[in-house]
CSV table of C-alpha atoms in Angstrom, one decimal:
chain,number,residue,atom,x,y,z
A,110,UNK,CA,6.2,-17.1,-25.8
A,111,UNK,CA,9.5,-17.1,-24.4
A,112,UNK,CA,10.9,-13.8,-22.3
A,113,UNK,CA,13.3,-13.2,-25.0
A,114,UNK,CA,10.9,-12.9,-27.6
A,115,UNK,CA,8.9,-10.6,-25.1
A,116,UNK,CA,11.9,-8.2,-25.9
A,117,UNK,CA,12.7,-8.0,-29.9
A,118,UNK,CA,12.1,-4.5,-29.2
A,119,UNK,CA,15.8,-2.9,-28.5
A,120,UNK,CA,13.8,-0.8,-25.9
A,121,UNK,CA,15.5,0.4,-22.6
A,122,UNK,CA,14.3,1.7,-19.2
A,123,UNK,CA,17.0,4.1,-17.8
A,124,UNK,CA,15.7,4.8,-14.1
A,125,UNK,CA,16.8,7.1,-10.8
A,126,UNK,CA,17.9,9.8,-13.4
A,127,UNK,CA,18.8,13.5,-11.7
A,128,UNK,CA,16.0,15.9,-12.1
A,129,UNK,CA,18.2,18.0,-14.3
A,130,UNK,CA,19.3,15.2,-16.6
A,131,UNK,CA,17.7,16.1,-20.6
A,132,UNK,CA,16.6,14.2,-23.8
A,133,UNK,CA,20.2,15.4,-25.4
A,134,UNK,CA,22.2,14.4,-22.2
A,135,UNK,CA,20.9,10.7,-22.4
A,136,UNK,CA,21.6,10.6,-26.2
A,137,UNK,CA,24.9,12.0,-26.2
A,138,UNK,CA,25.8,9.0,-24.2
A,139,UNK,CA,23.6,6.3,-25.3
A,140,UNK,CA,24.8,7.1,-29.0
A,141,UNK,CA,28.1,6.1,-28.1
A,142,UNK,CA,26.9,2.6,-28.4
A,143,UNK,CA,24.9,2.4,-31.7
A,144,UNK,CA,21.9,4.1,-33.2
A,145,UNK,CA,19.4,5.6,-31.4
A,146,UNK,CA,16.3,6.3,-32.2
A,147,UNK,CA,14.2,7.5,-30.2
A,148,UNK,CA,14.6,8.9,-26.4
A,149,UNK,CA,11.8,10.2,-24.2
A,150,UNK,CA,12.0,11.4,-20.3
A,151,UNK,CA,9.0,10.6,-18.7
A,152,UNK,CA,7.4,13.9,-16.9
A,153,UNK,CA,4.9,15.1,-15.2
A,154,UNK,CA,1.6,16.6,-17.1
A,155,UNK,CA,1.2,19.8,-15.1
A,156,UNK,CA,4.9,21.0,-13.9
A,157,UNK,CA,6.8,18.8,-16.9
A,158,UNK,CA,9.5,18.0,-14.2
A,159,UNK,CA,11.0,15.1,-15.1
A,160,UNK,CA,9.9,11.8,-13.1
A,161,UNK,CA,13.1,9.8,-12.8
A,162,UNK,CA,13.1,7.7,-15.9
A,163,UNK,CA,13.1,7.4,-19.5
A,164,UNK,CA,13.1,5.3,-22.4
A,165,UNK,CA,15.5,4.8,-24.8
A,166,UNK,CA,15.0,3.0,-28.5
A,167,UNK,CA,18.0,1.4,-29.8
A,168,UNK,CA,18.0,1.0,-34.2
A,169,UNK,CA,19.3,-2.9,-33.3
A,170,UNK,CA,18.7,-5.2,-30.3
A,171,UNK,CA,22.6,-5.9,-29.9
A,172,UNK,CA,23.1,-2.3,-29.1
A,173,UNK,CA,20.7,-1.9,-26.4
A,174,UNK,CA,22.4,-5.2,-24.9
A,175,UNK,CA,25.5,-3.5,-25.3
A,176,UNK,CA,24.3,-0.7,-23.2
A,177,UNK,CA,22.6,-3.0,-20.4
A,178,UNK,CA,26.1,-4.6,-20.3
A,179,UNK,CA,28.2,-2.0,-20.4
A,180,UNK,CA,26.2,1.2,-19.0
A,181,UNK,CA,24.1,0.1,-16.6
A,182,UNK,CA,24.7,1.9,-12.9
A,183,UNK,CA,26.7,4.6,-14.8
A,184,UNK,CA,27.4,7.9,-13.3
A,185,UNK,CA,25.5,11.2,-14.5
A,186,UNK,CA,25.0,14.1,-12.6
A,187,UNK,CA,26.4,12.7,-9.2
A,188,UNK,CA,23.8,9.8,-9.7
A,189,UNK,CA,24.3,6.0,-10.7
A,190,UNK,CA,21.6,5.5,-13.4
A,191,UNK,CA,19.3,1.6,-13.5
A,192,UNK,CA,19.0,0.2,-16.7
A,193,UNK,CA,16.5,-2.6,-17.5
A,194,UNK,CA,14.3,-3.9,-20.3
A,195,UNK,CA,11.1,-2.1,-21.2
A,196,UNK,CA,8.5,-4.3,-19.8
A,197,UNK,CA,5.6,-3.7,-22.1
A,198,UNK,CA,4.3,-6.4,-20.5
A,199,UNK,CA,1.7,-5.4,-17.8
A,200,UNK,CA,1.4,-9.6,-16.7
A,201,UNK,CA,4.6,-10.1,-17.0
A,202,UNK,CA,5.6,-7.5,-14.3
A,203,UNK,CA,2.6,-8.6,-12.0
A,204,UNK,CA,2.7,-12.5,-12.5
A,205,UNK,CA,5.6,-13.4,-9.8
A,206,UNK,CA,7.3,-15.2,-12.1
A,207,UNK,CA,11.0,-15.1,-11.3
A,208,UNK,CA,10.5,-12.4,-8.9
A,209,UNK,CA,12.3,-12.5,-5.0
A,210,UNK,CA,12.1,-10.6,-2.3
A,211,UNK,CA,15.1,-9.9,-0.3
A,212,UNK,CA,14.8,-7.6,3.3
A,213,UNK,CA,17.5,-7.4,5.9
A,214,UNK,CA,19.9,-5.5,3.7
A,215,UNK,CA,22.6,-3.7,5.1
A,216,UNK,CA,22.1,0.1,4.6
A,217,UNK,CA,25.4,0.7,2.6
A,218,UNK,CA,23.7,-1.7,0.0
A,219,UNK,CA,23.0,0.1,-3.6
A,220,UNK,CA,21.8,-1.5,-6.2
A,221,UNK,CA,25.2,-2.1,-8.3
A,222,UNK,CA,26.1,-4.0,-5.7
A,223,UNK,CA,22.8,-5.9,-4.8
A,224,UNK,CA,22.8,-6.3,-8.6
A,225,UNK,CA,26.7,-8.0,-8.6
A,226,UNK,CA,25.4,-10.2,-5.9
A,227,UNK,CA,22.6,-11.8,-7.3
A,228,UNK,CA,23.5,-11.6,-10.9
A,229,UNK,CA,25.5,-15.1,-10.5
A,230,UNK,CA,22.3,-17.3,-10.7
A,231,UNK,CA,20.9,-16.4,-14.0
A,232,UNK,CA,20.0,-13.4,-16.1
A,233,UNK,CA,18.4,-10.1,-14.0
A,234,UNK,CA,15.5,-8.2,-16.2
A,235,UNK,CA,15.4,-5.8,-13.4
A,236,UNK,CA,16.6,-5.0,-9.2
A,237,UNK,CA,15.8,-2.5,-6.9
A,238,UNK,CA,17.0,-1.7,-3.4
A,239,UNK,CA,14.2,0.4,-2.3
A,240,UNK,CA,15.1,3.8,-0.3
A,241,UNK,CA,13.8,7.4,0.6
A,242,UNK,CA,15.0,10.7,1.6
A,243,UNK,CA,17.0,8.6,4.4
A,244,UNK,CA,18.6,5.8,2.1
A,245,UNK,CA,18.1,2.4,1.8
A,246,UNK,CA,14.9,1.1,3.4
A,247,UNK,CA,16.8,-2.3,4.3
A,248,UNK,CA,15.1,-4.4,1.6
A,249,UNK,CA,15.1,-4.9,-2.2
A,250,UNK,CA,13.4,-7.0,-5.4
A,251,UNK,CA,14.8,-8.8,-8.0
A,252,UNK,CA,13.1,-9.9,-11.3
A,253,UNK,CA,14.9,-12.9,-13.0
A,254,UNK,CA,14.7,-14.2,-16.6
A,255,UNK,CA,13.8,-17.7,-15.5
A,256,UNK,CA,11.6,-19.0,-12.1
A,257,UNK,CA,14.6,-21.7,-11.8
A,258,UNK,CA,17.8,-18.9,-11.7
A,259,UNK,CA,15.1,-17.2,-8.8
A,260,UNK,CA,15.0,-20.7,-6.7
A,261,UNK,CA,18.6,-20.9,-7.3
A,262,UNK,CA,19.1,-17.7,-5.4
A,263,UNK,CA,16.8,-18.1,-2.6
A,264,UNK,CA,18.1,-21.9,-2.2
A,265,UNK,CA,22.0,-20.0,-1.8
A,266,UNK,CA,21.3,-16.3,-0.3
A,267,UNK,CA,18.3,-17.2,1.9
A,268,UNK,CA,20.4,-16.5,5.3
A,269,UNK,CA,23.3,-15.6,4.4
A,270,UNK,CA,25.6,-12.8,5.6
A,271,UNK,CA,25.9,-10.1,3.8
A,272,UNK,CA,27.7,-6.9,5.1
A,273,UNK,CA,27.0,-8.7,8.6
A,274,UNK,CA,23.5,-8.6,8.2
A,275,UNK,CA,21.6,-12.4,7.3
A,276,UNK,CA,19.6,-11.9,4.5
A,277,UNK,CA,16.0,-13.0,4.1
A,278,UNK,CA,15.2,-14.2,0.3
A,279,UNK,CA,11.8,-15.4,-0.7
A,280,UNK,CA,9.6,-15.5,-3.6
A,281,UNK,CA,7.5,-12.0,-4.3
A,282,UNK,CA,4.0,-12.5,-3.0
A,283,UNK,CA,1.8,-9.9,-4.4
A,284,UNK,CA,-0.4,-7.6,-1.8
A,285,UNK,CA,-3.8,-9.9,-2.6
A,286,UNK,CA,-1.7,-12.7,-1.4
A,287,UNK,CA,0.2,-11.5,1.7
A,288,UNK,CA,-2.8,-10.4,2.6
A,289,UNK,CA,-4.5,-14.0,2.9
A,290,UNK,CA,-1.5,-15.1,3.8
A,291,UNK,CA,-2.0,-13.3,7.0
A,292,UNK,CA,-5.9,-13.8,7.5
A,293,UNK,CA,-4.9,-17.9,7.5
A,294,UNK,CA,-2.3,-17.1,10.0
A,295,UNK,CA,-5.2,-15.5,12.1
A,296,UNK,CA,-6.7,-19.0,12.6
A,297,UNK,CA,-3.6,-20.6,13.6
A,298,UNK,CA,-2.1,-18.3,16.1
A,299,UNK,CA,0.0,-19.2,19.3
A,300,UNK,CA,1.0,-16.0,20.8
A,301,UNK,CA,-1.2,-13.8,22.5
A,302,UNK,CA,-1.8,-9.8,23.9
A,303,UNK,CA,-2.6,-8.9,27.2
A,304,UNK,CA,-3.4,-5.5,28.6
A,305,UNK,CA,-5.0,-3.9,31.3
A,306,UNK,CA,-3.4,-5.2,34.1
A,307,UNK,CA,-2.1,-3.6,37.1
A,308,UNK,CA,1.6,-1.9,37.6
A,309,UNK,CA,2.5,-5.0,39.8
A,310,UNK,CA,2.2,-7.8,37.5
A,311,UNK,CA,5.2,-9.7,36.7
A,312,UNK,CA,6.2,-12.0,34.4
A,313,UNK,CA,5.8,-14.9,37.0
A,314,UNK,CA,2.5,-13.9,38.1
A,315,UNK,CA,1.4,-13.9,34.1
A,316,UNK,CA,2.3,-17.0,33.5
A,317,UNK,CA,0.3,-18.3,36.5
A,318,UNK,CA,-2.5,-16.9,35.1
A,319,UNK,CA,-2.2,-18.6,32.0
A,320,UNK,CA,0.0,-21.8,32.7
A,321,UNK,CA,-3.6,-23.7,33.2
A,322,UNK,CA,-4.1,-23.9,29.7
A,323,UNK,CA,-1.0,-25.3,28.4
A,324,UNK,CA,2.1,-25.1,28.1
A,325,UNK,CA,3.7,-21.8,27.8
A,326,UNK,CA,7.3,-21.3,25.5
A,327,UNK,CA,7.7,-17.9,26.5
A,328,UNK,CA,5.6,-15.1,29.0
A,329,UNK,CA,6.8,-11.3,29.0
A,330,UNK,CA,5.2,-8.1,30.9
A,331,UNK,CA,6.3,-4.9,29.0
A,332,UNK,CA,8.6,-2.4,31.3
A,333,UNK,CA,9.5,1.4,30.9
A,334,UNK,CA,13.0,2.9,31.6
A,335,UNK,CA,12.3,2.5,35.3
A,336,UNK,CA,11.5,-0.8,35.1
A,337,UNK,CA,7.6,-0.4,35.9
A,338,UNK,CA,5.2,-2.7,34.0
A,339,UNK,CA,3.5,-0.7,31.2
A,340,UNK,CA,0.1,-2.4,31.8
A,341,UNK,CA,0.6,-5.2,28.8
A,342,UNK,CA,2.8,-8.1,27.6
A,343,UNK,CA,2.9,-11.1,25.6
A,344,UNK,CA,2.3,-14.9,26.3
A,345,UNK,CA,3.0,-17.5,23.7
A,346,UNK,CA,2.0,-21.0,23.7
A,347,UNK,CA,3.3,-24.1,22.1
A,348,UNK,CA,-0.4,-24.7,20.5
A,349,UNK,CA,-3.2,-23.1,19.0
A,350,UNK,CA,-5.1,-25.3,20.6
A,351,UNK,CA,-3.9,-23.9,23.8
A,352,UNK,CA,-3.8,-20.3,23.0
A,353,UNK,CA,-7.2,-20.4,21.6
A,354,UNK,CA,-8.6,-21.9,25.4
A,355,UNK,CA,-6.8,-18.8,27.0
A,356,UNK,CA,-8.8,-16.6,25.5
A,357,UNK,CA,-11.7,-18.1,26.3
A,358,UNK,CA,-10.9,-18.3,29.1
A,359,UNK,CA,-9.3,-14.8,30.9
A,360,UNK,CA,-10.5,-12.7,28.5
A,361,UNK,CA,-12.8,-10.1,30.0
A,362,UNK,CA,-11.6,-11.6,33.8
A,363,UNK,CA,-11.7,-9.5,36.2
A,364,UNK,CA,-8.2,-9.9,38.2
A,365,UNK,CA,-6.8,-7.0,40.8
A,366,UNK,CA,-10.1,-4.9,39.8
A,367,UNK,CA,-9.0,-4.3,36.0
A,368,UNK,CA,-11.1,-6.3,33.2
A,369,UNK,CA,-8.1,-7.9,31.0
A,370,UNK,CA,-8.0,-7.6,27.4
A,371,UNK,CA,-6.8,-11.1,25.8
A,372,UNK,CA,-6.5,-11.6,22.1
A,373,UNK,CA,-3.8,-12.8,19.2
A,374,UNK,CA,-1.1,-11.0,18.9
A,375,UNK,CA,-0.3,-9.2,16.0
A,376,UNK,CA,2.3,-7.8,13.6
A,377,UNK,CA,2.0,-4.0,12.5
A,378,UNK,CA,1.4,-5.5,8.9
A,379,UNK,CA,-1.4,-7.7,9.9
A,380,UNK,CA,-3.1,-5.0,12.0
A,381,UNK,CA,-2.4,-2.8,9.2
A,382,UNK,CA,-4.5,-5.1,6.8
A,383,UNK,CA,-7.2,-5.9,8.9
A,384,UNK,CA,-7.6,-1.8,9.4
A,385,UNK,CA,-7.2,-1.4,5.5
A,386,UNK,CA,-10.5,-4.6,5.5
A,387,UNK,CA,-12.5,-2.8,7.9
A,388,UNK,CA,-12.0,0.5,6.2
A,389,UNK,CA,-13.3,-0.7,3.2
A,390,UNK,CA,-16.0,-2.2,4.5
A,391,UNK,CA,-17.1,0.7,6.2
A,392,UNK,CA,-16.6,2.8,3.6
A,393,UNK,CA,-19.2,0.0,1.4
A,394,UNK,CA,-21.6,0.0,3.8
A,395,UNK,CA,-21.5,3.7,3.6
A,396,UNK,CA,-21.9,3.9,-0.2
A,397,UNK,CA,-24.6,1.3,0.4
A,398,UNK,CA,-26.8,3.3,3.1
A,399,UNK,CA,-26.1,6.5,1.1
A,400,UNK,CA,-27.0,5.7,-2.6
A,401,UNK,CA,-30.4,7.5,-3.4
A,402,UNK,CA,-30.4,9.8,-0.3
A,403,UNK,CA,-28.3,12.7,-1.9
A,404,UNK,CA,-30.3,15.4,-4.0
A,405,UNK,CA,-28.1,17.9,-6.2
A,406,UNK,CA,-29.9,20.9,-6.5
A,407,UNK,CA,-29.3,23.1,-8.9
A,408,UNK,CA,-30.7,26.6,-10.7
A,409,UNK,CA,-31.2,28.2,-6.9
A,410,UNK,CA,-32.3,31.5,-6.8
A,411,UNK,CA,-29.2,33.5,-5.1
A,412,UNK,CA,-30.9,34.9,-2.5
A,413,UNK,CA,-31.6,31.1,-0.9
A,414,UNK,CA,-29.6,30.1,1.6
A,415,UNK,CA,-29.3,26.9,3.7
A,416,UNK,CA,-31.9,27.8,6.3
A,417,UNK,CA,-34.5,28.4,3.5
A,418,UNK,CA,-33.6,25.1,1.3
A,419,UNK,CA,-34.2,23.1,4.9
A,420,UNK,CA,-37.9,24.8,5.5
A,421,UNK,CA,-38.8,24.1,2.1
A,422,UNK,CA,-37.4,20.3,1.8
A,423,UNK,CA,-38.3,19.5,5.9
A,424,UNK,CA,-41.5,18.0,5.1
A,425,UNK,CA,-40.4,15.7,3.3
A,426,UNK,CA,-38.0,13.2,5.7
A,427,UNK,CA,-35.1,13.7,8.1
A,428,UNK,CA,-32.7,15.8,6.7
A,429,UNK,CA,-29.2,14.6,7.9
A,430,UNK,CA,-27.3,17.7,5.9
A,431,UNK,CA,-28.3,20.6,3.8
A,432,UNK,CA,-25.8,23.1,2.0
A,433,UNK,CA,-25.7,25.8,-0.5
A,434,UNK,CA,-22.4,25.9,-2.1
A,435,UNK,CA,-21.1,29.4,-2.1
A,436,UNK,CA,-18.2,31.5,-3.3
A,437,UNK,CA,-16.7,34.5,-1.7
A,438,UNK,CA,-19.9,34.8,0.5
A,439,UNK,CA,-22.0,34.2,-2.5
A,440,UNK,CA,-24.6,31.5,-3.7
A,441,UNK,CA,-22.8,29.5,-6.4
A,442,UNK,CA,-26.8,28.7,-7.4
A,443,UNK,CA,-26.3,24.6,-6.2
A,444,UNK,CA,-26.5,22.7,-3.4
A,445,UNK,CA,-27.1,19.2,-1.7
A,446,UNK,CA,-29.7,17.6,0.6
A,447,UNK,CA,-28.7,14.7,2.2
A,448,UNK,CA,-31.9,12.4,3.8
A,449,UNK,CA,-32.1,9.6,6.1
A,450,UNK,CA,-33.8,7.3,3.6
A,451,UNK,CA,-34.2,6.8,-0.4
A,452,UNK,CA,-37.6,7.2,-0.5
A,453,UNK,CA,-37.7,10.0,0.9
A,454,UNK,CA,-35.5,11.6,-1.1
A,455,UNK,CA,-37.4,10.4,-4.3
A,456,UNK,CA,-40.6,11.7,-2.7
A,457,UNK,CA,-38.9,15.1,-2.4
A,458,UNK,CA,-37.5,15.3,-6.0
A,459,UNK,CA,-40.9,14.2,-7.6
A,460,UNK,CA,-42.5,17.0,-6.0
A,461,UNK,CA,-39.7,19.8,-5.6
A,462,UNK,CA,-38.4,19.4,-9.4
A,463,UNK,CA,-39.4,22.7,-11.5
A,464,UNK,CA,-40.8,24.0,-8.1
A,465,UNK,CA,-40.4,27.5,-8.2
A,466,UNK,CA,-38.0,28.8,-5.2
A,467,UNK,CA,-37.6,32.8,-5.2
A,468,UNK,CA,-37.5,33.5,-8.6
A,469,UNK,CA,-36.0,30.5,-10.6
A,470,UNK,CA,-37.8,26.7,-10.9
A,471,UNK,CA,-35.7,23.7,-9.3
A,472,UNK,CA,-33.5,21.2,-10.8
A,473,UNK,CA,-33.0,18.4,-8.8
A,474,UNK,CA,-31.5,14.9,-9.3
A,475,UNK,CA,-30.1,12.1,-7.1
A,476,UNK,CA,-26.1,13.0,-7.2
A,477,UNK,CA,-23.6,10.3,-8.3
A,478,UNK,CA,-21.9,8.3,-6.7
A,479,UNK,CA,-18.1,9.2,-7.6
């Protein structure tokens, strides 16, 4: 199915609206252009503030054109409004297709602009220069009809100036693949880290420590204001080959009586994603270690408190946490034990559940996972 026929619906997307912009504002002025039949501003369940878009539904699919063509980074309320089709389409949005990437955006970029730039190499379902509080962030996306007008415009804007700033155009890469984009840039890596060295290394004396294992393109020891070395720099070879050899061989070497620290070097986004993998690994093997250790206990007698749920439960494992939930100084009549192992916390709720504590008989079960 074609993109066009992804769109028979004469449905628009009217984005960055004004907080205070209503339903009869939007078709006051959409009407202008044909029939409309329905408009909804998207808002939020609790406070029913408005989010920053709607949807407006055109009677025919001429007149919603009409309004793309004619409308689109209109003025209301001191606020240039970003019309695109309604993407229904959930794979269609996510698939790449047609998608670039542009960063290195001057700041006085908006997205009429952005939009008049690109919109020379085919049809434009959708751009966004991406900003905060501050303005512009410095980069943007935009989401052609066709993968061929998208190559077009990376073949003619990729480095080019624009507002004195050379632009960087690419295809989208979703987050799954930037992300092993930069693990298979981790086994090919030329430049390296170096820290823990003394105030008095240079970036002559670096590169005499490293020159041995190939050659070097470049060698730099971080400075302060002052001009003192800030105990790290850089060294970057012209092979991984190379590279990989120097860390064999000076990391952990002792030189001036400080242990250096050698490794690759990294950008803050792959450091970022290798935190983000670790994280969630950690957090597995959490999960993991804790499923069936974790009692809910429930129906507690008021007058039991934490000290009391420990003396009765201690004989049954290592008890790594304990807690009576309470309110206001108050037992809520719940609580959770947290052991060191899952059978031990199956021994305890075979034998505690219906056991009567104080005055009320136990309820206990393993709590779920959330």
């Amino acid at each position: 199915m074609s993109v066009a026929a992804k769109y028979r619906q004469a449905s628009l997307y009217v984005g960055d609206l004004h907080a205070e912009v209503t339903e009869d504002l939007l078709f006051s002025k959409f009407s202008a252009v044909g029939p409309v039949l329905s408009i909804r501003i998207c808002r939020d369940l609790v406070t029913h503030r408005s989010l920053g878009y709607a949807y407006v539904n055109f009677l025919h699919l001429e007149d919603a054109q009409r309004a793309l063509d004619t409308m689109n980074f209109d003025v209301i309320k001191d606020r240039s409004i970003r019309l695109m089709w309604s993407q229904r389409d959930a794979h269609l949005r996510k698939s790449g297709i047609g998608n670039v990437f542009i960063k290195n955006l001057d700041k006085s970029i908006d997205n009429k602009t952005l939009y008049e730039h690109f919109s020379a190499f085919g049809k434009i379902l959708s751009s966004k220069v991406m900003s905060d509080e501050q303005g512009s962030r410095g980069y943007a996306f935009v989401h052609f009809q066709s993968q061929a007008a998208a190559d077009r415009a990376i073949e003619e804007m990729h480095g080019a100036l624009l507002k004195g700033c050379r632009l960087f155009v690419g295809r989208f890469k979703n987050r799954r693949d930037r992300e092993a984009e930069l693990q298979n840039k981790a086994h090919e890596f030329t430049n390296l880290y170096i820290k823990n060295f003394g105030r008095d290394m240079d970036d002559e004396r670096l590169k005499e420590v490293f020159s041995q294992f190939g050659k070097i393109l470049s060698v730099k020891v971080m400075r302060d204001s002052s001009g003192k070395s800030k105990g790290f720099g850089f060294v970057s070879f012209d092979t991984h080959e190379a590279a990989q050899r120097a860390v064999e061989g000076v990391n952990g070497r002792d030189i001036g009586g400080q242990q250096l620290f050698v490794g690759r070097a990294q950008k803050k986004a792959e450091r970022q994603a290798e935190l983000k993998q670790m994280f969630e690994q950690m957090k597995q093997e959490r999960c993991r270690r804790s499923r069936g250790v974790k009692l809910y206990i429930k129906n507690l007698d008021e007058t039991v408190d934490d000290e009391q749920l420990r003396r009765e439960f201690a004989s049954f494992g290592s008890i790594s946490r304990i807690k009576v939930m309470q309110e206001g100084g108050r037992s809520k009549g719940f609580g959770l034990i947290c052991f060191s192992s899952p059978e031990e916390a199956a021994k305890a709720m075979a034998e505690m559940n219906g056991h009567i504590l104080g005055s009320k008989p136990l309820n206990i079960a393993l709590a779920q996972r959330p």
